mmCIF file of C-alpha atoms in Angstrom:
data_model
loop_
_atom_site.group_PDB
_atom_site.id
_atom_site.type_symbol
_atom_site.label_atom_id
_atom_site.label_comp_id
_atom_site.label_asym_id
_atom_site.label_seq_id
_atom_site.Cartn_x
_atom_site.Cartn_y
_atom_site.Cartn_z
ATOM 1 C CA UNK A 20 33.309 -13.732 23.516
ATOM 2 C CA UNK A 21 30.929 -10.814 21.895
ATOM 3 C CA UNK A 22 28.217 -11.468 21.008
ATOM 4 C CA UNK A 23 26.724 -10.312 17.552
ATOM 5 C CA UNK A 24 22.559 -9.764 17.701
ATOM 6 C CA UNK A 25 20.665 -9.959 13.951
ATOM 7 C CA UNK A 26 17.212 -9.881 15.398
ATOM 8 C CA UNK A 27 17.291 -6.674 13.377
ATOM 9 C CA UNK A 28 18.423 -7.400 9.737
ATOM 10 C CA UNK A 29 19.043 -4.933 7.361
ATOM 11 C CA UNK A 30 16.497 -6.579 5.039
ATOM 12 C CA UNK A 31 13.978 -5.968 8.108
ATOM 13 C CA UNK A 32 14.869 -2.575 8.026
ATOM 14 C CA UNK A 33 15.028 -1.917 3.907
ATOM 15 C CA UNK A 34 11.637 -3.419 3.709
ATOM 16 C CA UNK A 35 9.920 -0.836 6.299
ATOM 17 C CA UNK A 36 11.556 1.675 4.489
ATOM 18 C CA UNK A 37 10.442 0.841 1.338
ATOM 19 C CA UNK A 38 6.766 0.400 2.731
ATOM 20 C CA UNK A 39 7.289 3.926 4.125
ATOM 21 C CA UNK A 40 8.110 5.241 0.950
ATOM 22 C CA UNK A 41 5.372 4.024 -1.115
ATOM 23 C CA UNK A 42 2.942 4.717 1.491
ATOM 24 C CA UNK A 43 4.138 8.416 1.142
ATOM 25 C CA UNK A 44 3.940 8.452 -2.722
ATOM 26 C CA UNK A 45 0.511 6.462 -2.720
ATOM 27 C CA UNK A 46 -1.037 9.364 -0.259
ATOM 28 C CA UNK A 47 0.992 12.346 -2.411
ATOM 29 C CA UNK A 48 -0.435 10.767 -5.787
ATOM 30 C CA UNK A 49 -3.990 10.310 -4.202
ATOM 31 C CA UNK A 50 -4.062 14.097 -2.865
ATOM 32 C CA UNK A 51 -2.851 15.402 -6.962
ATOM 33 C CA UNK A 52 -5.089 13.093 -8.475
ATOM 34 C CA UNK A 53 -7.891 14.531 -6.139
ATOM 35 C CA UNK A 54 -6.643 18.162 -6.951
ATOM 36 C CA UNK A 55 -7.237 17.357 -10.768
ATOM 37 C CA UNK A 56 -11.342 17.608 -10.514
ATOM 38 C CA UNK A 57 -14.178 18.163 -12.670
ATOM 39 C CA UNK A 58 -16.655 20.762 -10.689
ATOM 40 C CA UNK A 59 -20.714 19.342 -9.851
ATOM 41 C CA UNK A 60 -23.301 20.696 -8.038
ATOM 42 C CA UNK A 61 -22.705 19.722 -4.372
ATOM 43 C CA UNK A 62 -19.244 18.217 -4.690
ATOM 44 C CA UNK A 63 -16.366 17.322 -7.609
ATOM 45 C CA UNK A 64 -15.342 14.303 -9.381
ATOM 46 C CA UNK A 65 -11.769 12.850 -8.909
ATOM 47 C CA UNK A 66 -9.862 9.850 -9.989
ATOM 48 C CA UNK A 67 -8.186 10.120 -6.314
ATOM 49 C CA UNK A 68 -9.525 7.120 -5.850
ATOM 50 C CA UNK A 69 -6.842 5.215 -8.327
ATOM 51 C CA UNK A 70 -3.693 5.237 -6.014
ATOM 52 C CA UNK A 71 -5.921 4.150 -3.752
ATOM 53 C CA UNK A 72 -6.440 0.822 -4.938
ATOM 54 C CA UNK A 73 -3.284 0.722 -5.815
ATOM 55 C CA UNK A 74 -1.993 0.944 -2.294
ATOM 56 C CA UNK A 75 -4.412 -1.708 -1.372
ATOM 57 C CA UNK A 76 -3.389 -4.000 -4.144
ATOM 58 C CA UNK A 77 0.180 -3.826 -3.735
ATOM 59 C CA UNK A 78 1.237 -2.677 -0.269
ATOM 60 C CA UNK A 79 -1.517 -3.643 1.947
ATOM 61 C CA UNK A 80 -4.182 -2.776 4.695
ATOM 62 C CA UNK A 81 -2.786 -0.303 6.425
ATOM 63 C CA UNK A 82 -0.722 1.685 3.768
ATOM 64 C CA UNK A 83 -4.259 1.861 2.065
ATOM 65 C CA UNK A 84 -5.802 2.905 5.071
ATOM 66 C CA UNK A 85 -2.934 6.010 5.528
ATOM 67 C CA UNK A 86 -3.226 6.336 1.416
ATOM 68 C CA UNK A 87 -7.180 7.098 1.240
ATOM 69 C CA UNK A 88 -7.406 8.869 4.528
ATOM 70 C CA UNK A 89 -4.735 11.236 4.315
ATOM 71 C CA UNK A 90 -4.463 11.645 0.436
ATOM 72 C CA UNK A 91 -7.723 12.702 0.026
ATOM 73 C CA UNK A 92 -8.354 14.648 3.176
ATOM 74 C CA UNK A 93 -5.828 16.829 2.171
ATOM 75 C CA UNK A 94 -7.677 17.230 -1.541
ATOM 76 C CA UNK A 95 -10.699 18.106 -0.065
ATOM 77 C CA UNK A 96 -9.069 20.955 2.650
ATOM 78 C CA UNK A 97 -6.553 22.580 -0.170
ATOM 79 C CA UNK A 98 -9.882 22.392 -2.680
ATOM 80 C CA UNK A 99 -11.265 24.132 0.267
ATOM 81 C CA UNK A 100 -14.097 21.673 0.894
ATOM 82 C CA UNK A 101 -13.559 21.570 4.807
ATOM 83 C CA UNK A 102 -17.111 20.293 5.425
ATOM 84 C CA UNK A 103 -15.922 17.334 3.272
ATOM 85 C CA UNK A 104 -12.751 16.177 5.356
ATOM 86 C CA UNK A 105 -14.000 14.587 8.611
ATOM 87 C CA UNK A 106 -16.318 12.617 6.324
ATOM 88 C CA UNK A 107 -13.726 12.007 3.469
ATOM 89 C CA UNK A 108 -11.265 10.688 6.387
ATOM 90 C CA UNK A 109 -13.294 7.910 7.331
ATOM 91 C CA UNK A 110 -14.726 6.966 3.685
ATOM 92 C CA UNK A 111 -11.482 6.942 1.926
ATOM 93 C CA UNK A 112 -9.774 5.392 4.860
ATOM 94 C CA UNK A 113 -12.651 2.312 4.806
ATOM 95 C CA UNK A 114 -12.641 2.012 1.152
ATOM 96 C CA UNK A 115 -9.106 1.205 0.938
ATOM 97 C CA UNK A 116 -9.316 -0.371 4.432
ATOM 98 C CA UNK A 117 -12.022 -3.245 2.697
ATOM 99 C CA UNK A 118 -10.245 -3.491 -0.873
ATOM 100 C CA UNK A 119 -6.676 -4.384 0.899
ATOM 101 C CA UNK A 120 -8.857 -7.155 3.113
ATOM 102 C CA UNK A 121 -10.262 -8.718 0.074
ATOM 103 C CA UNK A 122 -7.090 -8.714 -1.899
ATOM 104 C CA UNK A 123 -5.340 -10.555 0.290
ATOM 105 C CA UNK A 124 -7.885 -12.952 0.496
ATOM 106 C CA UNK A 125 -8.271 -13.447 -3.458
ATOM 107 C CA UNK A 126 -4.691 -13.562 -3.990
ATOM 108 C CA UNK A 127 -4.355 -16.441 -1.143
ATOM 109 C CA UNK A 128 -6.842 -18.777 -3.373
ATOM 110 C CA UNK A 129 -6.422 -17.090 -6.665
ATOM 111 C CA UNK A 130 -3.037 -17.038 -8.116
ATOM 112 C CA UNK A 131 -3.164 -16.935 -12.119
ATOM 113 C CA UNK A 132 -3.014 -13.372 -13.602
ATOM 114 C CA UNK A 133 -6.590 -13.117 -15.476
ATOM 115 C CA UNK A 134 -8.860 -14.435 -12.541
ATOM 116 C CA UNK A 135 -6.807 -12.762 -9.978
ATOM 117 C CA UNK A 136 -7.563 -9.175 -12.283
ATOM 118 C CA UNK A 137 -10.716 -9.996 -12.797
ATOM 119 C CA UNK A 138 -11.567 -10.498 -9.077
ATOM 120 C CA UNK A 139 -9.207 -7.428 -8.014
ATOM 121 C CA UNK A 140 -11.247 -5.553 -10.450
ATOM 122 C CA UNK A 141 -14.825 -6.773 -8.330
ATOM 123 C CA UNK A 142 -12.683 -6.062 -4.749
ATOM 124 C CA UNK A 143 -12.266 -2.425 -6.156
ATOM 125 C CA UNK A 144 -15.592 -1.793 -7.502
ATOM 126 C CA UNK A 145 -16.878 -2.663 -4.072
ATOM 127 C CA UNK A 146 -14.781 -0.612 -2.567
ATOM 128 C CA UNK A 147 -16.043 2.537 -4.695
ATOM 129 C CA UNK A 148 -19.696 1.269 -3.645
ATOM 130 C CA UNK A 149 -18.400 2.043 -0.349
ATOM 131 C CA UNK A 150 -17.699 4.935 -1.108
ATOM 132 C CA UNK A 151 -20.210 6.294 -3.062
ATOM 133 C CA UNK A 152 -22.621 5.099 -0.011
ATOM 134 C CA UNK A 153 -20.298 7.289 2.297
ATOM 135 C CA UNK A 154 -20.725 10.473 0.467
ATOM 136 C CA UNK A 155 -24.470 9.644 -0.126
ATOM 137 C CA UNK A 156 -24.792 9.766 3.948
ATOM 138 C CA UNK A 157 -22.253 12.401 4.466
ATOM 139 C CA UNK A 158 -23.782 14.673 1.762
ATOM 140 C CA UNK A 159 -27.401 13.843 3.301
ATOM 141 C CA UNK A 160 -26.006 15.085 6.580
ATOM 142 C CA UNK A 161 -24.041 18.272 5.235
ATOM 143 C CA UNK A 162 -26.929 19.429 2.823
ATOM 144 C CA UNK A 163 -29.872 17.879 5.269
ATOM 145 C CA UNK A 164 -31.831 21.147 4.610
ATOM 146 C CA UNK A 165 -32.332 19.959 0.627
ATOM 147 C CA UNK A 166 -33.743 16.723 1.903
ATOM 148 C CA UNK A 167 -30.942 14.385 0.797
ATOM 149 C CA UNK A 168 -31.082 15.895 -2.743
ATOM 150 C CA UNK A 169 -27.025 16.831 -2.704
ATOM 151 C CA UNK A 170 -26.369 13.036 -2.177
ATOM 152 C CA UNK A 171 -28.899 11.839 -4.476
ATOM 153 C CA UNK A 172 -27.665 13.847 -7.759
ATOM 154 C CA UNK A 173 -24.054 13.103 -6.429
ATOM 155 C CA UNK A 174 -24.725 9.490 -6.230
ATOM 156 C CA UNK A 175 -24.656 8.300 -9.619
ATOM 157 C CA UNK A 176 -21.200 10.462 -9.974
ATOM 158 C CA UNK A 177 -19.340 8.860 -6.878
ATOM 159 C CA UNK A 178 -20.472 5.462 -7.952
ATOM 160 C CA UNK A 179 -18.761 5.983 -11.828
ATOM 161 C CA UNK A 180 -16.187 7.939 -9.978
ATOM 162 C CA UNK A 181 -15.661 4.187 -8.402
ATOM 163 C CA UNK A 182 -16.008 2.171 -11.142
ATOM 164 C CA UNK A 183 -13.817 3.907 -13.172
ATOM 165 C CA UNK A 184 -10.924 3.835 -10.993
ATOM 166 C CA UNK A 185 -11.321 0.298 -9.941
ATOM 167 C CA UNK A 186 -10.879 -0.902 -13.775
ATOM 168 C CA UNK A 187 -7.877 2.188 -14.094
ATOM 169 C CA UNK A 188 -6.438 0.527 -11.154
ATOM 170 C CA UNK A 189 -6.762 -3.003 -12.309
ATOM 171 C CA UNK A 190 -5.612 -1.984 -15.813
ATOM 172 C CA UNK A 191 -2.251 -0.209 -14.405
ATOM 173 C CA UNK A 192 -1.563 -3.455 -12.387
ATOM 174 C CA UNK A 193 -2.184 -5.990 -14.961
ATOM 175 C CA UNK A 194 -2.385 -4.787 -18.110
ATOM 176 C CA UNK A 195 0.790 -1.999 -18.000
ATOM 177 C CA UNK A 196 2.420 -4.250 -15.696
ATOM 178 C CA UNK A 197 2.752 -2.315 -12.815
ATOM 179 C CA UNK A 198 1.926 -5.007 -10.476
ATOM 180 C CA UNK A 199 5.533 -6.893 -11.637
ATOM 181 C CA UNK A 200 6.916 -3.574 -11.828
ATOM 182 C CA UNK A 201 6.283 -3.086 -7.937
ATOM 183 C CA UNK A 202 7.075 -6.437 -7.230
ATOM 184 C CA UNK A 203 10.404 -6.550 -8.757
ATOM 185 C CA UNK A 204 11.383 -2.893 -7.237
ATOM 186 C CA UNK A 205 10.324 -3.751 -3.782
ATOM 187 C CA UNK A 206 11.990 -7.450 -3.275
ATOM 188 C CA UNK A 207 14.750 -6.835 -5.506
ATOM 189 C CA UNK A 208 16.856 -4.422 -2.674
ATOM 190 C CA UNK A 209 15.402 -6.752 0.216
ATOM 191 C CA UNK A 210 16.565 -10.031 -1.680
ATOM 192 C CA UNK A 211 20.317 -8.163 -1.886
ATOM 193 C CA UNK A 212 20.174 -7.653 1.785
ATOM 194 C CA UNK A 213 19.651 -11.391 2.364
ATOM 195 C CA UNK A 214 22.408 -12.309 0.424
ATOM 196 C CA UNK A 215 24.419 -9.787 2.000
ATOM 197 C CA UNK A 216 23.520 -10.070 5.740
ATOM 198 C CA UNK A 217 24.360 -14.015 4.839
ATOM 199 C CA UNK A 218 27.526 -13.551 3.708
ATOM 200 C CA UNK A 219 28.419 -11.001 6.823
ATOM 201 C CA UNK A 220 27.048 -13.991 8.643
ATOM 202 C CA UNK A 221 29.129 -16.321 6.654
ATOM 203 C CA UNK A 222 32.039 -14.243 7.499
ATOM 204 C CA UNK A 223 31.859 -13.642 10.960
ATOM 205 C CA UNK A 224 31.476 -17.680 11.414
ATOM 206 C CA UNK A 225 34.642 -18.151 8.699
ATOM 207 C CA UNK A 226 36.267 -15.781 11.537
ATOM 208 C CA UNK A 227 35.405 -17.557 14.361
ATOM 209 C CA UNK A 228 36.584 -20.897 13.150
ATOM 210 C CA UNK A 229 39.802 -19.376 12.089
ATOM 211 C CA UNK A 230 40.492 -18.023 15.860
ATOM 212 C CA UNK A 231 39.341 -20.796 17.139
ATOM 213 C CA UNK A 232 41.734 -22.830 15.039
ATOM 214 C CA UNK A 233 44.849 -20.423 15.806
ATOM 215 C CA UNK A 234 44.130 -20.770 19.430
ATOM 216 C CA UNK A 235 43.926 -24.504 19.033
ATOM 217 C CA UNK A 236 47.613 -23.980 17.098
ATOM 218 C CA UNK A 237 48.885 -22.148 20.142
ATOM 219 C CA UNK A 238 47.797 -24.393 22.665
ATOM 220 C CA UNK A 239 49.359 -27.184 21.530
ATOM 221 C CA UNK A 240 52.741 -25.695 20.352
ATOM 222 C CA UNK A 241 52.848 -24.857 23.991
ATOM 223 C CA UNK A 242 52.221 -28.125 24.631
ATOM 224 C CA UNK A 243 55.262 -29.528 22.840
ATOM 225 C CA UNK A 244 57.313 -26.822 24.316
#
């Protein structure tokens, strides 16, 4: 008798896909929104910092990671910022690293729309405090010979930089209804591929207990021959 193996369903497999996917337009997004920058002394303001939240909102801790990291790495090398990169790599990547950790634990004790946005919003501003910090020691480090003035001046920028995203980002999940948007676009094609790989299940057994009763048929009209 073969053997049929679904350790592997296709909903499995649509699902990774999917988280693939959004990973990919989460970092592309980041790196555009990073390209579109306002010009300051030492550095540039961005609103990279939006998909980024997203990402960690919606698809997780390490999609965020990949988002932040790569997304704005690549802003700061095509900007032609190089200095910025190894630094930006690490920030970005922690930012959305922390914001993805605390959303998951909000939304495990929080699950009502208004205090869930309202403490998304506080997971996100923290994470643009981290990053604002980040940039206030890289840009220390970079620009030592100005005794720490690049970061300073730059400070107040990266931390409204933060805050502004964090309440974009909590606006475009709650408010425009992105969040349900996501939601519905990302289960809706696994939740097909239950049904489905249930019925093929279905099926297969509806097969099997239809051989088994023909055999059963054959035997005993042998038998009474």
């Amino acid at each position: 008798m073969q053997k049929t193996n679904f350790s592997s369903t296709p909903s499995k497999r649509a699902t990774r896909i999917r988280l693939i996917v959004f990973t990919a337009l989460m970092t592309a997004l980041t790196t555009v929104l990073t390209l579109v920058s306002i010009p300051l002394a030492t550095g540039y303001y961005n609103f990279g910092d939006i998909p980024i939240f997203l990402s960690a909102c919606l698809l997780g801790p390490i999609p965020a990671l990949i988002t932040g990291a790569v997304g704005a790495m690549l802003g700061d090398v095509i900007l032609g910022y190089m200095p910025y990169a190894p630094f930006t790599l690490i920030i970005k990547a922690l930012e959305g690293l922390v914001v993805a950790i605390l959303f998951i634990i909000v939304k495990k004790f929080v699950k009502k729309s208004l205090p869930q946005a309202l403490l998304c919003a506080v997971c996100n501003v923290l994470g643009g405090l981290i990053m604002a910090l980040g940039y206030f020691l890289a840009e220390g480090l970079l620009l030592a010979e100005n005794s720490w003035t690049g970061g300073i001046i730059n400070l107040p920028f990266n931390i409204l930089q933060g805050v502004i995203s964090a309440i974009a980002a909590v606006a475009l999940m709650y408010l425009f209804g992105l969040k349900k948007l996501f939601e519905k676009l990302y289960q809706r094609n696994g939740g097909n591929a239950i049904v489905s790989d249930t019925a093929n299940k279905e099926d297969l057994q509806t097969n099997a207990k239809q051989s088994n009763d023909d055999a059963e048929d054959n035997t005993s009209s042998e038998d009474k021959i």
